[in-house]
Amino acid sequence: MEDFFKEEAVLVDSFDRRLRRIEDDGASILVMLQNRNSAPQSRELAYGLREVTEITGLSRSTLDKLFKEGKLHASKSGRRTLILRAELERYLQDMAE
């Protein structure tokens, strides 16, 4: 029985380390996004999906999952899917907290 608890403790520690890495990555992405948008002339109001994947490093399938889960909201302009800058910043800020 003691071995079971040791194995569980190892799994919890591993999960905790991974969670901390994800939180650190989210904070880094937020800083990167804020630095990228610091120049007033380069502050777009919205980004296309390709731009969001380049800015954040998130894959297209991850973005689709976030849309489906309601964690990130997109808008349509004709056939183009756009993510408002404020929405992307909100999501990244929530992820960093």
PDB file of C-alpha atoms in Angstrom:
ATOM      1  CA  MET A   1       0.000   0.000   0.000  1.00  0.00           C
ATOM      2  CA  GLU A   2       2.893   2.333   0.763  1.00  0.00           C
ATOM      3  CA  ASP A   3       4.244   1.862  -2.777  1.00  0.00           C
ATOM      4  CA  PHE A   4       0.906   3.005  -4.144  1.00  0.00           C
ATOM      5  CA  PHE A   5       1.145   6.290  -2.230  1.00  0.00           C
ATOM      6  CA  LYS A   6       4.734   6.799  -3.391  1.00  0.00           C
ATOM      7  CA  GLU A   7       3.658   6.307  -7.014  1.00  0.00           C
ATOM      8  CA  GLU A   8       0.781   8.740  -6.533  1.00  0.00           C
ATOM      9  CA  ALA A   9       3.146  11.307  -4.996  1.00  0.00           C
ATOM     10  CA  VAL A  10       5.472  10.989  -7.999  1.00  0.00           C
ATOM     11  CA  LEU A  11       2.547  11.520 -10.382  1.00  0.00           C
ATOM     12  CA  VAL A  12       1.349  14.568  -8.442  1.00  0.00           C
ATOM     13  CA  ASP A  13       4.854  16.072  -8.450  1.00  0.00           C
ATOM     14  CA  SER A  14       5.181  15.473 -12.179  1.00  0.00           C
ATOM     15  CA  PHE A  15       1.795  17.061 -12.830  1.00  0.00           C
ATOM     16  CA  ASP A  16       2.702  20.046 -10.640  1.00  0.00           C
ATOM     17  CA  ARG A  17       5.956  20.616 -12.553  1.00  0.00           C
ATOM     18  CA  ARG A  18       4.132  20.449 -15.886  1.00  0.00           C
ATOM     19  CA  LEU A  19       1.470  22.861 -14.664  1.00  0.00           C
ATOM     20  CA  ARG A  20       4.131  25.341 -13.543  1.00  0.00           C
ATOM     21  CA  ARG A  21       5.805  25.093 -16.964  1.00  0.00           C
ATOM     22  CA  ILE A  22       2.473  25.800 -18.680  1.00  0.00           C
ATOM     23  CA  GLU A  23       1.887  28.811 -16.418  1.00  0.00           C
ATOM     24  CA  ASP A  24       5.403  30.104 -17.152  1.00  0.00           C
ATOM     25  CA  ASP A  25       4.846  29.627 -20.888  1.00  0.00           C
ATOM     26  CA  GLY A  26       1.562  31.534 -20.675  1.00  0.00           C
ATOM     27  CA  ALA A  27       3.237  34.407 -18.853  1.00  0.00           C
ATOM     28  CA  SER A  28       6.037  34.457 -21.444  1.00  0.00           C
ATOM     29  CA  ILE A  29       3.527  34.545 -24.285  1.00  0.00           C
ATOM     30  CA  LEU A  30       1.718  37.450 -22.640  1.00  0.00           C
ATOM     31  CA  VAL A  31       4.960  39.414 -22.218  1.00  0.00           C
ATOM     32  CA  MET A  32       5.910  38.653 -25.812  1.00  0.00           C
ATOM     33  CA  LEU A  33       2.507  39.822 -27.034  1.00  0.00           C
ATOM     34  CA  GLN A  34       2.681  43.008 -24.990  1.00  0.00           C
ATOM     35  CA  ASN A  35       6.207  43.760 -26.238  1.00  0.00           C
ATOM     36  CA  ARG A  36       5.237  43.075 -29.846  1.00  0.00           C
ATOM     37  CA  ASN A  37       2.352  45.513 -29.587  1.00  0.00           C
ATOM     38  CA  SER A  38       4.206  48.279 -27.757  1.00  0.00           C
ATOM     39  CA  ALA A  39       4.655  50.463 -30.874  1.00  0.00           C
ATOM     40  CA  PRO A  40       1.417  52.398 -31.537  1.00  0.00           C
ATOM     41  CA  GLN A  41       1.683  52.086 -35.327  1.00  0.00           C
ATOM     42  CA  SER A  42       1.809  48.278 -35.178  1.00  0.00           C
ATOM     43  CA  ARG A  43      -1.187  47.756 -32.880  1.00  0.00           C
ATOM     44  CA  GLU A  44      -3.711  45.897 -34.964  1.00  0.00           C
ATOM     45  CA  LEU A  45      -7.236  45.717 -33.590  1.00  0.00           C
ATOM     46  CA  ALA A  46      -7.632  42.086 -34.622  1.00  0.00           C
ATOM     47  CA  TYR A  47      -5.513  39.183 -35.838  1.00  0.00           C
ATOM     48  CA  GLY A  48      -6.156  36.406 -38.291  1.00  0.00           C
ATOM     49  CA  LEU A  49      -5.713  32.801 -37.203  1.00  0.00           C
ATOM     50  CA  ARG A  50      -2.276  32.529 -38.819  1.00  0.00           C
ATOM     51  CA  GLU A  51      -1.093  35.655 -36.991  1.00  0.00           C
ATOM     52  CA  VAL A  52      -2.397  34.339 -33.664  1.00  0.00           C
ATOM     53  CA  THR A  53      -0.574  31.031 -34.130  1.00  0.00           C
ATOM     54  CA  GLU A  54       2.655  32.924 -34.915  1.00  0.00           C
ATOM     55  CA  ILE A  55       2.274  35.334 -31.990  1.00  0.00           C
ATOM     56  CA  THR A  56       1.299  32.799 -29.346  1.00  0.00           C
ATOM     57  CA  GLY A  57       2.854  29.579 -30.575  1.00  0.00           C
ATOM     58  CA  LEU A  58      -0.513  27.850 -30.175  1.00  0.00           C
ATOM     59  CA  SER A  59      -1.498  25.423 -32.928  1.00  0.00           C
ATOM     60  CA  ARG A  60      -4.569  25.853 -35.101  1.00  0.00           C
ATOM     61  CA  SER A  61      -6.163  22.791 -33.510  1.00  0.00           C
ATOM     62  CA  THR A  62      -5.587  24.265 -30.043  1.00  0.00           C
ATOM     63  CA  LEU A  63      -7.273  27.496 -31.158  1.00  0.00           C
ATOM     64  CA  ASP A  64     -10.234  25.511 -32.499  1.00  0.00           C
ATOM     65  CA  LYS A  65     -10.478  23.693 -29.151  1.00  0.00           C
ATOM     66  CA  LEU A  66     -10.406  27.000 -27.247  1.00  0.00           C
ATOM     67  CA  PHE A  67     -13.180  28.389 -29.484  1.00  0.00           C
ATOM     68  CA  LYS A  68     -15.300  25.273 -28.912  1.00  0.00           C
ATOM     69  CA  GLU A  69     -14.772  25.418 -25.130  1.00  0.00           C
ATOM     70  CA  GLY A  70     -15.666  29.130 -25.101  1.00  0.00           C
ATOM     71  CA  LYS A  71     -12.309  30.122 -23.618  1.00  0.00           C
ATOM     72  CA  LEU A  72     -11.404  32.274 -26.628  1.00  0.00           C
ATOM     73  CA  HIS A  73     -13.879  34.105 -28.840  1.00  0.00           C
ATOM     74  CA  ALA A  74     -13.478  34.774 -32.547  1.00  0.00           C
ATOM     75  CA  SER A  75     -15.346  37.033 -34.955  1.00  0.00           C
ATOM     76  CA  LYS A  76     -16.013  36.572 -38.638  1.00  0.00           C
ATOM     77  CA  SER A  77     -15.386  39.157 -41.322  1.00  0.00           C
ATOM     78  CA  GLY A  78     -16.643  37.566 -44.502  1.00  0.00           C
ATOM     79  CA  ARG A  79     -14.803  34.270 -44.755  1.00  0.00           C
ATOM     80  CA  ARG A  80     -11.978  35.406 -42.491  1.00  0.00           C
ATOM     81  CA  THR A  81     -11.885  34.476 -38.804  1.00  0.00           C
ATOM     82  CA  LEU A  82     -10.505  37.241 -36.610  1.00  0.00           C
ATOM     83  CA  ILE A  83      -9.560  37.393 -32.959  1.00  0.00           C
ATOM     84  CA  LEU A  84      -9.724  40.822 -31.400  1.00  0.00           C
ATOM     85  CA  ARG A  85      -6.487  41.949 -29.783  1.00  0.00           C
ATOM     86  CA  ALA A  86      -8.334  42.690 -26.524  1.00  0.00           C
ATOM     87  CA  GLU A  87      -9.818  39.164 -26.524  1.00  0.00           C
ATOM     88  CA  LEU A  88      -6.424  37.559 -27.097  1.00  0.00           C
ATOM     89  CA  GLU A  89      -4.848  39.663 -24.343  1.00  0.00           C
ATOM     90  CA  ARG A  90      -7.719  38.743 -21.990  1.00  0.00           C
ATOM     91  CA  TYR A  91      -7.258  35.028 -22.671  1.00  0.00           C
ATOM     92  CA  LEU A  92      -3.485  35.196 -22.166  1.00  0.00           C
ATOM     93  CA  GLN A  93      -3.889  37.212 -18.970  1.00  0.00           C
ATOM     94  CA  ASP A  94      -6.403  34.665 -17.622  1.00  0.00           C
ATOM     95  CA  MET A  95      -3.997  31.880 -18.532  1.00  0.00           C
ATOM     96  CA  ALA A  96      -1.118  33.583 -16.699  1.00  0.00           C
ATOM     97  CA  GLU A  97      -3.083  33.950 -13.455  1.00  0.00           C
TER      98      GLU A  97
END
